[in-house]
Amino acid sequence: MTKILVAGFKGRMGATATHMVLKNTDFELVGVYDPVAKEKDLAEIAEFAGQHAPVFTDLEATLTAAPEVWIDFTVPKAAVANTQFALEHKISPVVGTTGFTAAAIKKLQELAAKQTTGGLIAPNFSLSAVLMMQFSKQAAKYFPDVEIIEMHHDNKLDAPSGTAIKTAEMLAEVRGDKPQGNPNETESLPGARGANYAGMRIHSVRLPGLIAHQQVQFGGVGEGLTIRQDTYDRESFMTGVALACRKVRQTKQLYDGLEYLL
Ligand SMILES: NC(=O)C1=CN([C@@H]2O[C@H](COP(=O)(O)OP(=O)(O)OC[C@H]3O[C@@H](n4cnc5c(N)ncnc54)[C@H](OP(=O)(O)O)[C@@H]3O)[C@@H](O)[C@H]2O)C=CC1
Ligand SMILES: O=C(O)C1=N[C@H](C(=O)O)C[C@H](O)C1
């Protein structure tokens, strides 16, 4: 049995992950964490009625539950500190929270190596998103002109999405840094052309009704290619989260992307 703690258990993803842990017989939910929670036991929350696990509001106190895996779906400013805390105590982090800088990930990877503790930070746990990024990287060899359109629910805090940033990083490995569009173009409304990553434009759409969607649109002379991924249910992320919880204890490093554990 893998002992798991879920940070951010009241959020959209944290609650889904908590249900996933409770459902799997090889996982044991040893606690949940939210610094501002008022409950003492998970079962006090209606959707978890009958499911007992301690609610922690203090990082140090989580150690009393002796978790082996720390699932984190919180907010960027908390997740970096949470991941550091987990690694310092040889707890394997499985982090879905987005907004980590490359420098923060590098520092955490060094800490994981020092602690010989495996873990994973993945901006997207859905298999279709991993494939969408890999197919897009392949296409960028032949179609270096590309724009990314990511679309999310209107409660999302960060823009562009972690997935869009990772996609742009992967595309840049192939196409390099290359300006696109008319060099003399102007924006009549600031921001009209979106964010700029190595010359690629990233557009962030936020609308009620959406969950998580991304379109990578390539253009060539007289032809175009669009690679699109859609998330219709947050349950889709759970295959990847469960897989990571099973595999991270077998590694001794912190990976950046679900593809490294597939
Ligand atoms: N990797 C992936 O596959 C996916 C990643 N995400 C990412 O996961 C993150 C969470 O998304 P989502 O669930 O939609 O967001 P929510 O806002 O629904 O959930 C975030 C939760 O974190 C809690 N929280 C805030 N501060 C802390 C803290 N210091 N410690 C612990 N918990 C804290 C919040 O509590 P309170 O409301 O009380 O402040 C809230 O319950 C985002 O970064 C998002 O981009 C989302 C989907 C998939
Ligand atoms: O906030 C979300 O919802 C999502 N966030 C992740 C991201 O920023 O890429 C993953 C997925 O897109 C859902």
Tab-separated table of C-alpha atoms and ligand atoms in Angstrom:
chain	number	residue	atom	x	y	z
A	1	MET	CA	0.000	0.000	0.000
A	2	THR	CA	1.346	3.420	-0.956
A	3	LYS	CA	0.612	6.057	1.680
A	4	ILE	CA	-0.589	9.223	-0.017
A	5	LEU	CA	-1.352	12.773	1.098
A	6	VAL	CA	-3.316	15.189	-1.105
A	7	ALA	CA	-2.569	18.935	-0.920
A	8	GLY	CA	-5.333	21.198	-2.218
A	9	PHE	CA	-7.990	18.545	-1.539
A	10	LYS	CA	-10.886	21.010	-1.723
A	11	GLY	CA	-10.040	22.234	-5.215
A	12	ARG	CA	-11.382	20.920	-8.526
A	13	MET	CA	-8.341	18.702	-9.140
A	14	GLY	CA	-7.455	17.999	-5.494
A	15	ALA	CA	-10.952	16.650	-4.775
A	16	THR	CA	-10.867	14.466	-7.915
A	17	ALA	CA	-7.438	13.145	-6.873
A	18	THR	CA	-8.694	12.455	-3.332
A	19	HIS	CA	-11.556	10.336	-4.747
A	20	MET	CA	-9.054	8.532	-6.995
A	21	VAL	CA	-6.797	7.660	-4.034
A	22	LEU	CA	-9.789	6.413	-2.017
A	23	LYS	CA	-10.946	4.244	-4.937
A	24	ASN	CA	-7.642	2.430	-5.498
A	25	THR	CA	-7.045	-0.494	-3.121
A	26	ASP	CA	-3.236	-0.223	-3.418
A	27	PHE	CA	-3.351	3.377	-2.152
A	28	GLU	CA	-3.973	4.564	1.401
A	29	LEU	CA	-5.100	8.160	1.954
A	30	VAL	CA	-3.148	9.110	5.097
A	31	GLY	CA	-4.185	12.747	5.099
A	32	VAL	CA	-5.187	15.848	3.197
A	33	TYR	CA	-3.684	19.331	3.434
A	34	ASP	CA	-5.014	22.878	3.126
A	35	PRO	CA	-3.630	25.623	5.408
A	36	VAL	CA	-7.008	27.351	5.738
A	37	ALA	CA	-9.238	24.282	6.180
A	38	LYS	CA	-11.583	24.392	9.167
A	39	GLU	CA	-12.374	20.648	9.189
A	40	LYS	CA	-10.415	18.146	11.260
A	41	ASP	CA	-11.518	15.081	9.307
A	42	LEU	CA	-12.170	14.583	5.579
A	43	ALA	CA	-15.522	12.923	6.362
A	44	GLU	CA	-16.870	16.309	7.538
A	45	ILE	CA	-17.088	17.328	3.864
A	46	ALA	CA	-20.346	16.130	2.276
A	47	GLU	CA	-18.810	14.574	-0.862
A	48	PHE	CA	-16.425	12.525	1.346
A	49	ALA	CA	-19.004	11.433	3.947
A	50	GLY	CA	-17.864	8.213	5.641
A	51	GLN	CA	-14.272	8.562	4.352
A	52	HIS	CA	-12.019	9.292	7.304
A	53	ALA	CA	-8.595	10.923	6.967
A	54	PRO	CA	-6.960	13.673	9.006
A	55	VAL	CA	-7.079	17.226	7.628
A	56	PHE	CA	-3.752	19.013	8.129
A	57	THR	CA	-3.391	22.782	8.160
A	58	ASP	CA	0.287	22.796	9.106
A	59	LEU	CA	3.081	21.453	6.869
A	60	GLU	CA	5.190	19.963	9.697
A	61	ALA	CA	2.129	18.204	11.129
A	62	THR	CA	1.660	16.245	7.874
A	63	LEU	CA	4.776	14.254	8.805
A	64	THR	CA	2.841	12.530	11.596
A	65	ALA	CA	0.861	10.712	8.844
A	66	ALA	CA	4.131	9.414	7.305
A	67	PRO	CA	3.118	9.928	3.648
A	68	GLU	CA	5.260	8.322	0.941
A	69	VAL	CA	3.701	10.317	-1.915
A	70	TRP	CA	2.601	13.970	-1.899
A	71	ILE	CA	-0.028	14.805	-4.540
A	72	ASP	CA	-0.174	18.555	-5.120
A	73	PHE	CA	-2.925	20.438	-6.934
A	74	THR	CA	-2.740	23.818	-5.234
A	75	VAL	CA	-1.496	27.221	-6.385
A	76	PRO	CA	1.978	28.008	-7.787
A	77	LYS	CA	3.172	30.069	-4.844
A	78	ALA	CA	2.372	27.240	-2.419
A	79	ALA	CA	3.316	24.293	-4.631
A	80	VAL	CA	7.014	25.169	-4.902
A	81	ALA	CA	7.342	25.302	-1.099
A	82	ASN	CA	5.220	22.141	-0.708
A	83	THR	CA	7.401	20.228	-3.187
A	84	GLN	CA	10.559	21.390	-1.444
A	85	PHE	CA	9.118	20.330	1.907
A	86	ALA	CA	8.182	16.895	0.542
A	87	LEU	CA	11.625	16.286	-0.940
A	88	GLU	CA	13.387	17.474	2.228
A	89	HIS	CA	11.480	14.715	4.048
A	90	LYS	CA	11.986	12.071	1.332
A	91	ILE	CA	8.311	12.130	0.380
A	92	SER	CA	7.877	11.660	-3.388
A	93	PRO	CA	6.031	14.602	-4.946
A	94	VAL	CA	3.451	14.078	-7.719
A	95	VAL	CA	2.753	17.660	-8.696
A	96	GLY	CA	0.132	18.873	-11.144
A	97	THR	CA	0.104	22.491	-10.054
A	98	THR	CA	1.229	24.715	-12.932
A	99	GLY	CA	3.206	27.946	-12.911
A	100	PHE	CA	6.598	26.558	-11.824
A	101	THR	CA	9.486	28.497	-13.398
A	102	ALA	CA	12.266	26.552	-15.152
A	103	ALA	CA	14.660	27.795	-12.443
A	104	ALA	CA	12.397	26.489	-9.643
A	105	ILE	CA	12.127	23.070	-11.322
A	106	LYS	CA	15.913	22.876	-11.731
A	107	LYS	CA	16.452	23.688	-8.044
A	108	LEU	CA	13.911	21.053	-6.985
A	109	GLN	CA	15.536	18.490	-9.293
A	110	GLU	CA	18.882	19.140	-7.602
A	111	LEU	CA	17.249	18.688	-4.206
A	112	ALA	CA	15.588	15.418	-5.328
A	113	ALA	CA	18.938	14.081	-6.547
A	114	LYS	CA	20.584	15.046	-3.233
A	115	GLN	CA	17.769	13.351	-1.313
A	116	THR	CA	17.732	10.333	-3.710
A	117	THR	CA	13.970	10.788	-3.849
A	118	GLY	CA	11.911	10.295	-6.994
A	119	GLY	CA	9.061	12.528	-8.050
A	120	LEU	CA	7.184	14.086	-10.927
A	121	ILE	CA	6.070	17.573	-11.894
A	122	ALA	CA	3.692	17.378	-14.871
A	123	PRO	CA	1.772	20.305	-16.345
A	124	ASN	CA	-0.677	17.826	-17.826
A	125	PHE	CA	-1.558	14.316	-16.615
A	126	SER	CA	-3.802	13.408	-19.528
A	127	LEU	CA	-2.479	10.910	-22.065
A	128	SER	CA	-4.061	12.761	-24.986
A	129	ALA	CA	-2.237	15.952	-23.972
A	130	VAL	CA	1.122	14.146	-23.793
A	131	LEU	CA	0.495	12.762	-27.310
A	132	MET	CA	-0.668	16.164	-28.586
A	133	MET	CA	2.652	17.671	-27.416
A	134	GLN	CA	4.716	14.851	-28.928
A	135	PHE	CA	2.861	14.946	-32.282
A	136	SER	CA	3.263	18.735	-32.357
A	137	LYS	CA	7.002	18.448	-31.758
A	138	GLN	CA	7.208	16.027	-34.686
A	139	ALA	CA	5.238	18.390	-36.957
A	140	ALA	CA	7.425	21.394	-36.048
A	141	LYS	CA	10.348	19.787	-37.908
A	142	TYR	CA	8.467	20.372	-41.152
A	143	PHE	CA	6.214	23.290	-40.173
A	144	PRO	CA	8.180	25.812	-38.060
A	145	ASP	CA	5.410	28.426	-38.339
A	146	VAL	CA	2.986	27.664	-35.540
A	147	GLU	CA	0.650	29.314	-33.054
A	148	ILE	CA	-0.751	27.772	-29.867
A	149	ILE	CA	-4.316	28.425	-28.780
A	150	GLU	CA	-5.099	27.129	-25.292
A	151	MET	CA	-8.653	27.276	-23.944
A	152	HIS	CA	-9.664	26.844	-20.300
A	153	HIS	CA	-12.457	27.402	-17.798
A	154	ASP	CA	-12.729	30.967	-16.565
A	155	ASN	CA	-11.595	30.170	-12.993
A	156	LYS	CA	-8.060	29.378	-14.107
A	157	LEU	CA	-5.456	31.599	-12.418
A	158	ASP	CA	-2.421	31.227	-14.670
A	159	ALA	CA	-1.972	32.191	-18.317
A	160	PRO	CA	-0.666	30.826	-20.516
A	161	SER	CA	-1.401	27.326	-19.252
A	162	GLY	CA	1.455	25.086	-18.103
A	163	THR	CA	0.663	22.785	-21.026
A	164	ALA	CA	0.987	25.630	-23.548
A	165	ILE	CA	4.348	26.654	-22.095
A	166	LYS	CA	5.629	23.079	-22.170
A	167	THR	CA	4.379	22.686	-25.760
A	168	ALA	CA	6.204	25.866	-26.781
A	169	GLU	CA	9.392	24.631	-25.068
A	170	MET	CA	9.168	21.338	-26.955
A	171	LEU	CA	8.510	23.074	-30.290
A	172	ALA	CA	11.437	25.443	-29.681
A	173	GLU	CA	13.746	22.437	-29.279
A	174	VAL	CA	12.970	21.613	-32.929
A	175	ARG	CA	12.320	24.929	-34.692
A	176	GLY	CA	14.601	27.127	-32.537
A	177	ASP	CA	13.936	30.812	-32.002
A	178	LYS	CA	12.273	32.171	-35.149
A	179	PRO	CA	10.165	35.293	-35.596
A	180	GLN	CA	6.799	34.768	-37.346
A	181	GLY	CA	4.355	37.003	-39.128
A	182	ASN	CA	5.032	40.345	-40.734
A	183	PRO	CA	8.102	42.023	-39.189
A	184	ASN	CA	6.265	45.355	-39.581
A	185	GLU	CA	3.034	44.252	-37.904
A	186	THR	CA	1.547	46.513	-35.226
A	187	GLU	CA	-1.047	45.856	-32.528
A	188	SER	CA	-3.946	48.327	-32.676
A	189	LEU	CA	-5.074	46.770	-29.387
A	190	PRO	CA	-2.186	45.726	-27.076
A	191	GLY	CA	-1.952	41.937	-26.697
A	192	ALA	CA	-3.751	41.214	-29.980
A	193	ARG	CA	-0.967	38.904	-31.121
A	194	GLY	CA	-0.782	36.998	-27.826
A	195	ALA	CA	2.276	36.016	-25.784
A	196	ASN	CA	5.581	35.472	-27.548
A	197	TYR	CA	7.715	32.388	-26.880
A	198	ALA	CA	10.740	32.083	-29.191
A	199	GLY	CA	8.731	33.810	-31.913
A	200	MET	CA	5.650	31.573	-31.496
A	201	ARG	CA	2.426	33.195	-30.373
A	202	ILE	CA	0.367	31.724	-27.525
A	203	HIS	CA	-3.284	32.750	-27.161
A	204	SER	CA	-5.201	32.076	-23.933
A	205	VAL	CA	-8.980	31.760	-24.096
A	206	ARG	CA	-10.969	31.713	-20.805
A	207	LEU	CA	-14.678	30.870	-20.959
A	208	PRO	CA	-17.302	29.240	-18.752
A	209	GLY	CA	-18.179	25.767	-20.012
A	210	LEU	CA	-14.633	24.925	-21.073
A	211	ILE	CA	-12.427	22.548	-19.067
A	212	ALA	CA	-9.019	22.282	-20.810
A	213	HIS	CA	-8.367	22.327	-24.559
A	214	GLN	CA	-5.437	23.142	-26.802
A	215	GLN	CA	-4.969	23.634	-30.497
A	216	VAL	CA	-1.515	23.722	-32.082
A	217	GLN	CA	-1.942	25.274	-35.500
A	218	PHE	CA	0.790	24.933	-38.133
A	219	GLY	CA	0.909	26.817	-41.424
A	220	GLY	CA	2.953	26.137	-44.553
A	221	VAL	CA	2.765	27.359	-48.144
A	222	GLY	CA	-0.716	26.412	-49.333
A	223	GLU	CA	-1.411	24.009	-46.447
A	224	GLY	CA	-2.139	23.833	-42.747
A	225	LEU	CA	-2.181	21.281	-39.954
A	226	THR	CA	-4.080	21.545	-36.675
A	227	ILE	CA	-3.418	19.211	-33.740
A	228	ARG	CA	-6.106	19.517	-31.074
A	229	GLN	CA	-6.624	18.014	-27.652
A	230	ASP	CA	-9.803	18.250	-25.545
A	231	THR	CA	-10.404	17.442	-21.902
A	232	TYR	CA	-14.112	16.833	-21.230
A	233	ASP	CA	-13.791	15.498	-17.668
A	234	ARG	CA	-11.114	15.985	-14.957
A	235	GLU	CA	-11.319	12.236	-14.351
A	236	SER	CA	-9.139	11.932	-17.484
A	237	PHE	CA	-6.138	13.289	-15.561
A	238	MET	CA	-6.411	10.516	-12.964
A	239	THR	CA	-4.903	7.695	-15.062
A	240	GLY	CA	-1.684	9.702	-15.192
A	241	VAL	CA	-1.798	10.728	-11.533
A	242	ALA	CA	-2.356	7.109	-10.393
A	243	LEU	CA	0.411	5.868	-12.685
A	244	ALA	CA	2.797	8.469	-11.255
A	245	CYS	CA	1.887	7.541	-7.661
A	246	ARG	CA	2.789	3.919	-8.478
A	247	LYS	CA	6.059	4.731	-10.247
A	248	VAL	CA	7.700	7.662	-8.462
A	249	ARG	CA	8.956	5.575	-5.534
A	250	GLN	CA	10.930	3.431	-7.998
A	251	THR	CA	12.965	6.405	-9.233
A	252	LYS	CA	15.562	8.607	-7.579
A	253	GLN	CA	15.039	11.794	-9.560
A	254	LEU	CA	12.406	14.448	-10.131
A	255	TYR	CA	11.000	14.230	-13.669
A	256	ASP	CA	9.445	17.145	-15.534
A	257	GLY	CA	6.642	15.658	-17.657
A	258	LEU	CA	4.458	12.545	-17.528
A	259	GLU	CA	6.114	11.171	-20.682
A	260	TYR	CA	9.199	10.188	-18.621
A	261	LEU	CA	7.125	7.695	-16.596
A	262	LEU	CA	4.973	6.246	-19.409
B	1	LIG	N1	-1.202	18.742	-14.294
B	1	LIG	C1	-2.471	18.591	-14.674
B	1	LIG	O1	-2.834	17.625	-15.362
B	1	LIG	C2	-3.466	19.605	-14.239
B	1	LIG	C3	-3.046	20.686	-13.532
B	1	LIG	N2	-3.926	21.606	-13.078
B	1	LIG	C4	-3.368	22.646	-12.223
B	1	LIG	O2	-3.676	22.295	-10.877
B	1	LIG	C5	-3.788	23.478	-10.099
B	1	LIG	C6	-5.104	23.460	-9.347
B	1	LIG	O3	-6.147	23.553	-10.265
B	1	LIG	P1	-7.670	23.507	-9.790
B	1	LIG	O4	-7.893	22.289	-8.977
B	1	LIG	O5	-8.491	23.758	-10.969
B	1	LIG	O6	-7.695	24.811	-8.848
B	1	LIG	P2	-8.627	25.111	-7.577
B	1	LIG	O7	-8.572	26.587	-7.375
B	1	LIG	O8	-9.936	24.447	-7.745
B	1	LIG	O9	-7.866	24.375	-6.383
B	1	LIG	C7	-6.724	24.844	-5.747
B	1	LIG	C8	-6.829	24.436	-4.303
B	1	LIG	O10	-5.585	24.722	-3.648
B	1	LIG	C9	-5.906	25.239	-2.360
B	1	LIG	N3	-4.775	25.985	-1.817
B	1	LIG	C10	-4.506	27.307	-1.914
B	1	LIG	N4	-3.361	27.579	-1.275
B	1	LIG	C11	-2.922	26.407	-0.760
B	1	LIG	C12	-1.794	26.037	0.010
B	1	LIG	N5	-0.909	26.947	0.404
B	1	LIG	N6	-1.645	24.745	0.344
B	1	LIG	C13	-2.550	23.815	-0.009
B	1	LIG	N7	-3.657	24.110	-0.716
B	1	LIG	C14	-3.824	25.385	-1.093
B	1	LIG	C15	-7.134	26.088	-2.604
B	1	LIG	O11	-7.804	26.293	-1.395
B	1	LIG	P3	-8.604	27.659	-1.131
B	1	LIG	O12	-9.655	27.698	-2.175
B	1	LIG	O13	-9.078	27.445	0.255
B	1	LIG	O14	-7.599	28.769	-1.274
B	1	LIG	C16	-7.922	25.200	-3.555
B	1	LIG	O15	-8.717	24.271	-2.835
B	1	LIG	C17	-3.620	24.643	-11.060
B	1	LIG	O16	-2.289	25.088	-11.017
B	1	LIG	C18	-3.921	24.031	-12.419
B	1	LIG	O17	-3.295	24.695	-13.474
B	1	LIG	C19	-5.254	21.482	-13.323
B	1	LIG	C20	-5.733	20.450	-14.061
B	1	LIG	C21	-4.873	19.424	-14.585
B	2	LIG	O1	-6.109	24.767	-14.744
B	2	LIG	C1	-6.484	23.790	-15.423
B	2	LIG	O2	-7.654	23.415	-15.474
B	2	LIG	C2	-5.471	23.031	-16.173
B	2	LIG	N1	-4.232	23.328	-15.988
B	2	LIG	C3	-3.120	22.669	-16.552
B	2	LIG	C4	-2.308	23.647	-17.382
B	2	LIG	O3	-2.146	24.803	-16.965
B	2	LIG	O4	-1.807	23.242	-18.427
B	2	LIG	C5	-3.477	21.389	-17.248
B	2	LIG	C6	-4.791	21.406	-17.936
B	2	LIG	O5	-4.654	22.204	-19.061
B	2	LIG	C7	-5.890	21.897	-17.018
